[in-house]
Structure formats: structure tokens, C-alpha cells
């Protein structure tokens, strides 16, 4: 999916999502000149966010 689609699914801003992708917090791949986010990368990102809360 595109970074914009990922942002909509996470209900975050487009700029925030691009920042997370560029920092590597959300996995992405480059296809030619296009940046794409694998669908399962969103689940992995959300799981990483939940881990510290579960440990506390």
C-alpha cells in the first residue's frame, strides 16, 4: 500500500507516516521510484507500540 494509505489505516497524518517510514519504524520497500508499505508492517508497528505498555 502507499504511505498515504498506511497513514489512513493508522489514522495518523501523512507527514507523520512518512517520518515513521523514513526512520525505519514502519517497514517499507522501494519498487522502482515508489515507496510501498507491506500490509503486515502496520500490525508489526502497532505490536511494537503495545509491548512497552504491556510490560509496565
PDB file of N, CA, C and O in Angstrom:
ATOM      1  N   UNK A   1       0.842  -1.168   0.000  1.00  0.00           N
ATOM      2  CA  UNK A   1       0.000   0.000   0.000  1.00  0.00           C
ATOM      3  C   UNK A   1       0.887   1.231   0.000  1.00  0.00           C
ATOM      4  O   UNK A   1       2.056   1.149   0.361  1.00  0.00           O
ATOM      5  N   UNK A   2       0.330   2.345  -0.399  1.00  0.00           N
ATOM      6  CA  UNK A   2       1.102   3.585  -0.398  1.00  0.00           C
ATOM      7  C   UNK A   2       1.250   4.091   1.033  1.00  0.00           C
ATOM      8  O   UNK A   2       0.543   3.651   1.943  1.00  0.00           O
ATOM      9  N   UNK A   3       2.154   5.019   1.224  1.00  0.00           N
ATOM     10  CA  UNK A   3       2.342   5.611   2.551  1.00  0.00           C
ATOM     11  C   UNK A   3       1.068   6.354   2.961  1.00  0.00           C
ATOM     12  O   UNK A   3       0.666   6.303   4.130  1.00  0.00           O
ATOM     13  N   UNK A   4       0.414   6.985   2.017  1.00  0.00           N
ATOM     14  CA  UNK A   4      -0.841   7.689   2.319  1.00  0.00           C
ATOM     15  C   UNK A   4      -1.922   6.721   2.793  1.00  0.00           C
ATOM     16  O   UNK A   4      -2.652   7.012   3.741  1.00  0.00           O
ATOM     17  N   UNK A   5      -2.022   5.555   2.142  1.00  0.00           N
ATOM     18  CA  UNK A   5      -2.998   4.543   2.555  1.00  0.00           C
ATOM     19  C   UNK A   5      -2.665   4.014   3.946  1.00  0.00           C
ATOM     20  O   UNK A   5      -3.568   3.802   4.761  1.00  0.00           O
ATOM     21  N   UNK A   6      -1.385   3.819   4.219  1.00  0.00           N
ATOM     22  CA  UNK A   6      -0.963   3.364   5.549  1.00  0.00           C
ATOM     23  C   UNK A   6      -1.337   4.398   6.604  1.00  0.00           C
ATOM     24  O   UNK A   6      -1.819   4.049   7.685  1.00  0.00           O
ATOM     25  N   UNK A   7      -1.141   5.667   6.297  1.00  0.00           N
ATOM     26  CA  UNK A   7      -1.495   6.738   7.228  1.00  0.00           C
ATOM     27  C   UNK A   7      -2.990   6.722   7.519  1.00  0.00           C
ATOM     28  O   UNK A   7      -3.408   6.862   8.678  1.00  0.00           O
ATOM     29  N   UNK A   8      -3.801   6.533   6.492  1.00  0.00           N
ATOM     30  CA  UNK A   8      -5.249   6.479   6.691  1.00  0.00           C
ATOM     31  C   UNK A   8      -5.638   5.300   7.571  1.00  0.00           C
ATOM     32  O   UNK A   8      -6.472   5.426   8.458  1.00  0.00           O
ATOM     33  N   UNK A   9      -5.015   4.144   7.342  1.00  0.00           N
ATOM     34  CA  UNK A   9      -5.337   2.961   8.151  1.00  0.00           C
ATOM     35  C   UNK A   9      -4.941   3.149   9.610  1.00  0.00           C
ATOM     36  O   UNK A   9      -5.631   2.667  10.504  1.00  0.00           O
ATOM     37  N   UNK A  10      -3.814   3.817   9.836  1.00  0.00           N
ATOM     38  CA  UNK A  10      -3.372   4.070  11.207  1.00  0.00           C
ATOM     39  C   UNK A  10      -4.065   5.278  11.826  1.00  0.00           C
ATOM     40  O   UNK A  10      -3.913   5.538  13.016  1.00  0.00           O
ATOM     41  N   UNK A  11      -4.775   6.037  10.982  1.00  0.00           N
ATOM     42  CA  UNK A  11      -5.447   7.263  11.402  1.00  0.00           C
ATOM     43  C   UNK A  11      -4.452   8.275  11.979  1.00  0.00           C
ATOM     44  O   UNK A  11      -4.656   8.851  13.044  1.00  0.00           O
ATOM     45  N   UNK A  12      -3.349   8.433  11.224  1.00  0.00           N
ATOM     46  CA  UNK A  12      -2.341   9.434  11.557  1.00  0.00           C
ATOM     47  C   UNK A  12      -2.135  10.310  10.324  1.00  0.00           C
ATOM     48  O   UNK A  12      -2.599   9.973   9.233  1.00  0.00           O
ATOM     49  N   UNK A  13      -1.442  11.400  10.498  1.00  0.00           N
ATOM     50  CA  UNK A  13      -1.177  12.291   9.380  1.00  0.00           C
ATOM     51  C   UNK A  13      -0.193  11.706   8.390  1.00  0.00           C
ATOM     52  O   UNK A  13       0.638  10.864   8.722  1.00  0.00           O
ATOM     53  N   UNK A  14      -0.301  12.187   7.162  1.00  0.00           N
ATOM     54  CA  UNK A  14       0.578  11.739   6.080  1.00  0.00           C
ATOM     55  C   UNK A  14       2.040  12.039   6.395  1.00  0.00           C
ATOM     56  O   UNK A  14       2.917  11.192   6.205  1.00  0.00           O
ATOM     57  N   UNK A  15       2.313  13.231   6.901  1.00  0.00           N
ATOM     58  CA  UNK A  15       3.685  13.625   7.223  1.00  0.00           C
ATOM     59  C   UNK A  15       4.249  12.751   8.335  1.00  0.00           C
ATOM     60  O   UNK A  15       5.401  12.309   8.266  1.00  0.00           O
ATOM     61  N   UNK A  16       3.448  12.471   9.340  1.00  0.00           N
ATOM     62  CA  UNK A  16       3.884  11.599  10.435  1.00  0.00           C
ATOM     63  C   UNK A  16       4.209  10.217   9.919  1.00  0.00           C
ATOM     64  O   UNK A  16       5.219   9.618  10.290  1.00  0.00           O
ATOM     65  N   UNK A  17       3.372   9.700   9.037  1.00  0.00           N
ATOM     66  CA  UNK A  17       3.599   8.367   8.482  1.00  0.00           C
ATOM     67  C   UNK A  17       4.882   8.340   7.649  1.00  0.00           C
ATOM     68  O   UNK A  17       5.667   7.395   7.753  1.00  0.00           O
ATOM     69  N   UNK A  18       5.107   9.372   6.835  1.00  0.00           N
ATOM     70  CA  UNK A  18       6.347   9.439   6.065  1.00  0.00           C
ATOM     71  C   UNK A  18       7.557   9.474   6.993  1.00  0.00           C
ATOM     72  O   UNK A  18       8.577   8.826   6.736  1.00  0.00           O
ATOM     73  N   UNK A  19       7.457  10.212   8.101  1.00  0.00           N
ATOM     74  CA  UNK A  19       8.562  10.286   9.061  1.00  0.00           C
ATOM     75  C   UNK A  19       8.838   8.907   9.670  1.00  0.00           C
ATOM     76  O   UNK A  19       9.996   8.487   9.783  1.00  0.00           O
ATOM     77  N   UNK A  20       7.778   8.161  10.020  1.00  0.00           N
ATOM     78  CA  UNK A  20       7.937   6.815  10.578  1.00  0.00           C
ATOM     79  C   UNK A  20       8.549   5.857   9.564  1.00  0.00           C
ATOM     80  O   UNK A  20       9.387   5.020   9.909  1.00  0.00           O
ATOM     81  N   UNK A  21       8.156   5.994   8.303  1.00  0.00           N
ATOM     82  CA  UNK A  21       8.707   5.145   7.248  1.00  0.00           C
ATOM     83  C   UNK A  21      10.186   5.466   7.030  1.00  0.00           C
ATOM     84  O   UNK A  21      11.030   4.570   6.964  1.00  0.00           O
ATOM     85  N   UNK A  22      10.510   6.742   6.932  1.00  0.00           N
ATOM     86  CA  UNK A  22      11.899   7.136   6.667  1.00  0.00           C
ATOM     87  C   UNK A  22      12.825   6.805   7.843  1.00  0.00           C
ATOM     88  O   UNK A  22      14.009   6.525   7.640  1.00  0.00           O
ATOM     89  N   UNK A  23      12.297   6.797   9.057  1.00  0.00           N
ATOM     90  CA  UNK A  23      13.122   6.462  10.223  1.00  0.00           C
ATOM     91  C   UNK A  23      13.259   4.949  10.405  1.00  0.00           C
ATOM     92  O   UNK A  23      14.050   4.489  11.215  1.00  0.00           O
ATOM     93  N   UNK A  24      12.457   4.178   9.659  1.00  0.00           N
ATOM     94  CA  UNK A  24      12.530   2.726   9.755  1.00  0.00           C
ATOM     95  C   UNK A  24      11.593   2.139  10.793  1.00  0.00           C
ATOM     96  O   UNK A  24      11.575   0.920  10.992  1.00  0.00           O
ATOM     97  N   UNK A  25      10.820   2.970  11.469  1.00  0.00           N
ATOM     98  CA  UNK A  25       9.888   2.452  12.470  1.00  0.00           C
ATOM     99  C   UNK A  25       8.762   1.657  11.820  1.00  0.00           C
ATOM    100  O   UNK A  25       8.241   0.723  12.420  1.00  0.00           O
ATOM    101  N   UNK A  26       8.373   2.043  10.611  1.00  0.00           N
ATOM    102  CA  UNK A  26       7.431   1.266   9.813  1.00  0.00           C
ATOM    103  C   UNK A  26       8.202   0.753   8.608  1.00  0.00           C
ATOM    104  O   UNK A  26       8.821   1.531   7.880  1.00  0.00           O
ATOM    105  N   UNK A  27       8.175  -0.554   8.414  1.00  0.00           N
ATOM    106  CA  UNK A  27       8.896  -1.172   7.298  1.00  0.00           C
ATOM    107  C   UNK A  27       8.303  -0.713   5.966  1.00  0.00           C
ATOM    108  O   UNK A  27       7.092  -0.538   5.847  1.00  0.00           O
ATOM    109  N   UNK A  28       9.169  -0.506   5.002  1.00  0.00           N
ATOM    110  CA  UNK A  28       8.713  -0.162   3.660  1.00  0.00           C
ATOM    111  C   UNK A  28       9.689  -0.728   2.646  1.00  0.00           C
ATOM    112  O   UNK A  28      10.811  -1.107   2.986  1.00  0.00           O
ATOM    113  N   UNK A  29       9.230  -0.797   1.411  1.00  0.00           N
ATOM    114  CA  UNK A  29      10.077  -1.271   0.311  1.00  0.00           C
ATOM    115  C   UNK A  29       9.983  -0.267  -0.821  1.00  0.00           C
ATOM    116  O   UNK A  29       9.006   0.464  -0.937  1.00  0.00           O
ATOM    117  N   UNK A  30      11.018  -0.235  -1.635  1.00  0.00           N
ATOM    118  CA  UNK A  30      11.017   0.626  -2.803  1.00  0.00           C
ATOM    119  C   UNK A  30      10.794  -0.236  -4.036  1.00  0.00           C
ATOM    120  O   UNK A  30      11.481  -1.238  -4.232  1.00  0.00           O
ATOM    121  N   UNK A  31       9.810   0.153  -4.823  1.00  0.00           N
ATOM    122  CA  UNK A  31       9.520  -0.531  -6.083  1.00  0.00           C
ATOM    123  C   UNK A  31       9.735   0.507  -7.165  1.00  0.00           C
ATOM    124  O   UNK A  31       8.921   1.409  -7.347  1.00  0.00           O
ATOM    125  N   UNK A  32      10.871   0.400  -7.850  1.00  0.00           N
ATOM    126  CA  UNK A  32      11.229   1.448  -8.810  1.00  0.00           C
ATOM    127  C   UNK A  32      11.472   2.740  -8.054  1.00  0.00           C
ATOM    128  O   UNK A  32      12.318   2.805  -7.175  1.00  0.00           O
ATOM    129  N   UNK A  33      10.680   3.764  -8.346  1.00  0.00           N
ATOM    130  CA  UNK A  33      10.798   5.041  -7.631  1.00  0.00           C
ATOM    131  C   UNK A  33       9.711   5.204  -6.579  1.00  0.00           C
ATOM    132  O   UNK A  33       9.592   6.255  -5.964  1.00  0.00           O
ATOM    133  N   UNK A  34       8.899   4.155  -6.384  1.00  0.00           N
ATOM    134  CA  UNK A  34       7.753   4.236  -5.477  1.00  0.00           C
ATOM    135  C   UNK A  34       8.068   3.608  -4.124  1.00  0.00           C
ATOM    136  O   UNK A  34       8.758   2.595  -4.039  1.00  0.00           O
ATOM    137  N   UNK A  35       7.548   4.187  -3.071  1.00  0.00           N
ATOM    138  CA  UNK A  35       7.699   3.660  -1.715  1.00  0.00           C
ATOM    139  C   UNK A  35       6.399   2.953  -1.345  1.00  0.00           C
ATOM    140  O   UNK A  35       5.323   3.526  -1.460  1.00  0.00           O
ATOM    141  N   UNK A  36       6.479   1.706  -0.930  1.00  0.00           N
ATOM    142  CA  UNK A  36       5.294   0.934  -0.563  1.00  0.00           C
ATOM    143  C   UNK A  36       5.478   0.342   0.836  1.00  0.00           C
ATOM    144  O   UNK A  36       6.582  -0.019   1.238  1.00  0.00           O
ATOM    145  N   UNK A  37       4.361   0.234   1.560  1.00  0.00           N
ATOM    146  CA  UNK A  37       4.357  -0.318   2.909  1.00  0.00           C
ATOM    147  C   UNK A  37       3.623  -1.658   2.848  1.00  0.00           C
ATOM    148  O   UNK A  37       2.447  -1.695   2.461  1.00  0.00           O
ATOM    149  N   UNK A  38       4.289  -2.751   3.234  1.00  0.00           N
ATOM    150  CA  UNK A  38       3.586  -4.040   3.274  1.00  0.00           C
ATOM    151  C   UNK A  38       2.443  -3.984   4.292  1.00  0.00           C
ATOM    152  O   UNK A  38       2.571  -3.350   5.343  1.00  0.00           O
ATOM    153  N   UNK A  39       1.344  -4.643   3.988  1.00  0.00           N
ATOM    154  CA  UNK A  39       0.177  -4.605   4.863  1.00  0.00           C
ATOM    155  C   UNK A  39       0.527  -5.095   6.272  1.00  0.00           C
ATOM    156  O   UNK A  39       0.119  -4.486   7.257  1.00  0.00           O
ATOM    157  N   UNK A  40       1.297  -6.171   6.376  1.00  0.00           N
ATOM    158  CA  UNK A  40       1.621  -6.707   7.706  1.00  0.00           C
ATOM    159  C   UNK A  40       2.578  -5.810   8.484  1.00  0.00           C
ATOM    160  O   UNK A  40       2.697  -5.946   9.704  1.00  0.00           O
ATOM    161  N   UNK A  41       3.227  -4.851   7.838  1.00  0.00           N
ATOM    162  CA  UNK A  41       4.127  -3.936   8.533  1.00  0.00           C
ATOM    163  C   UNK A  41       3.367  -3.065   9.527  1.00  0.00           C
ATOM    164  O   UNK A  41       3.906  -2.678  10.566  1.00  0.00           O
ATOM    165  N   UNK A  42       2.102  -2.778   9.238  1.00  0.00           N
ATOM    166  CA  UNK A  42       1.304  -1.970  10.159  1.00  0.00           C
ATOM    167  C   UNK A  42       1.014  -2.734  11.439  1.00  0.00           C
ATOM    168  O   UNK A  42       1.089  -2.184  12.545  1.00  0.00           O
ATOM    169  N   UNK A  43       0.717  -4.024  11.323  1.00  0.00           N
ATOM    170  CA  UNK A  43       0.480  -4.851  12.511  1.00  0.00           C
ATOM    171  C   UNK A  43       1.738  -4.950  13.362  1.00  0.00           C
ATOM    172  O   UNK A  43       1.667  -4.886  14.591  1.00  0.00           O
ATOM    173  N   UNK A  44       2.875  -5.094  12.716  1.00  0.00           N
ATOM    174  CA  UNK A  44       4.145  -5.178  13.438  1.00  0.00           C
ATOM    175  C   UNK A  44       4.414  -3.866  14.175  1.00  0.00           C
ATOM    176  O   UNK A  44       4.813  -3.874  15.351  1.00  0.00           O
ATOM    177  N   UNK A  45       4.168  -2.744  13.526  1.00  0.00           N
ATOM    178  CA  UNK A  45       4.386  -1.433  14.148  1.00  0.00           C
ATOM    179  C   UNK A  45       3.486  -1.256  15.366  1.00  0.00           C
ATOM    180  O   UNK A  45       3.947  -0.850  16.430  1.00  0.00           O
ATOM    181  N   UNK A  46       2.219  -1.592  15.233  1.00  0.00           N
ATOM    182  CA  UNK A  46       1.285  -1.450  16.355  1.00  0.00           C
ATOM    183  C   UNK A  46       1.678  -2.387  17.489  1.00  0.00           C
ATOM    184  O   UNK A  46       1.629  -2.006  18.662  1.00  0.00           O
ATOM    185  N   UNK A  47       2.122  -3.590  17.172  1.00  0.00           N
ATOM    186  CA  UNK A  47       2.560  -4.534  18.211  1.00  0.00           C
ATOM    187  C   UNK A  47       3.761  -3.984  18.969  1.00  0.00           C
ATOM    188  O   UNK A  47       3.854  -4.130  20.193  1.00  0.00           O
ATOM    189  N   UNK A  48       4.687  -3.333  18.249  1.00  0.00           N
ATOM    190  CA  UNK A  48       5.851  -2.719  18.921  1.00  0.00           C
ATOM    191  C   UNK A  48       5.409  -1.616  19.865  1.00  0.00           C
ATOM    192  O   UNK A  48       5.987  -1.439  20.930  1.00  0.00           O
ATOM    193  N   UNK A  49       4.389  -0.865  19.483  1.00  0.00           N
ATOM    194  CA  UNK A  49       3.891   0.206  20.342  1.00  0.00           C
ATOM    195  C   UNK A  49       3.225  -0.353  21.595  1.00  0.00           C
ATOM    196  O   UNK A  49       3.300   0.249  22.661  1.00  0.00           O
ATOM    197  N   UNK A  50       2.594  -1.512  21.483  1.00  0.00           N
ATOM    198  CA  UNK A  50       1.876  -2.105  22.604  1.00  0.00           C
ATOM    199  C   UNK A  50       2.794  -2.798  23.585  1.00  0.00           C
ATOM    200  O   UNK A  50       2.471  -2.903  24.764  1.00  0.00           O
ATOM    201  N   UNK A  51       3.940  -3.287  23.149  1.00  0.00           N
ATOM    202  CA  UNK A  51       4.838  -4.028  24.026  1.00  0.00           C
ATOM    203  C   UNK A  51       5.258  -3.266  25.278  1.00  0.00           C
ATOM    204  O   UNK A  51       5.134  -3.803  26.365  1.00  0.00           O
ATOM    205  N   UNK A  52       5.741  -2.038  25.181  1.00  0.00           N
ATOM    206  CA  UNK A  52       6.146  -1.316  26.399  1.00  0.00           C
ATOM    207  C   UNK A  52       4.983  -1.111  27.372  1.00  0.00           C
ATOM    208  O   UNK A  52       5.160  -1.191  28.573  1.00  0.00           O
ATOM    209  N   UNK A  53       3.786  -0.894  26.864  1.00  0.00           N
ATOM    210  CA  UNK A  53       2.615  -0.701  27.725  1.00  0.00           C
ATOM    211  C   UNK A  53       2.281  -1.981  28.461  1.00  0.00           C
ATOM    212  O   UNK A  53       1.892  -1.967  29.630  1.00  0.00           O
ATOM    213  N   UNK A  54       2.441  -3.121  27.806  1.00  0.00           N
ATOM    214  CA  UNK A  54       2.134  -4.414  28.429  1.00  0.00           C
ATOM    215  C   UNK A  54       3.160  -4.730  29.523  1.00  0.00           C
ATOM    216  O   UNK A  54       2.841  -5.380  30.516  1.00  0.00           O
ATOM    217  N   UNK A  55       4.414  -4.299  29.337  1.00  0.00           N
ATOM    218  CA  UNK A  55       5.469  -4.596  30.318  1.00  0.00           C
ATOM    219  C   UNK A  55       5.355  -3.703  31.548  1.00  0.00           C
ATOM    220  O   UNK A  55       5.867  -4.029  32.601  1.00  0.00           O
ATOM    221  N   UNK A  56       4.695  -2.582  31.446  1.00  0.00           N
ATOM    222  CA  UNK A  56       4.625  -1.624  32.552  1.00  0.00           C
ATOM    223  C   UNK A  56       3.663  -2.000  33.617  1.00  0.00           C
ATOM    224  O   UNK A  56       2.966  -2.790  33.816  1.00  0.00           O
TER     225      UNK A  56
END
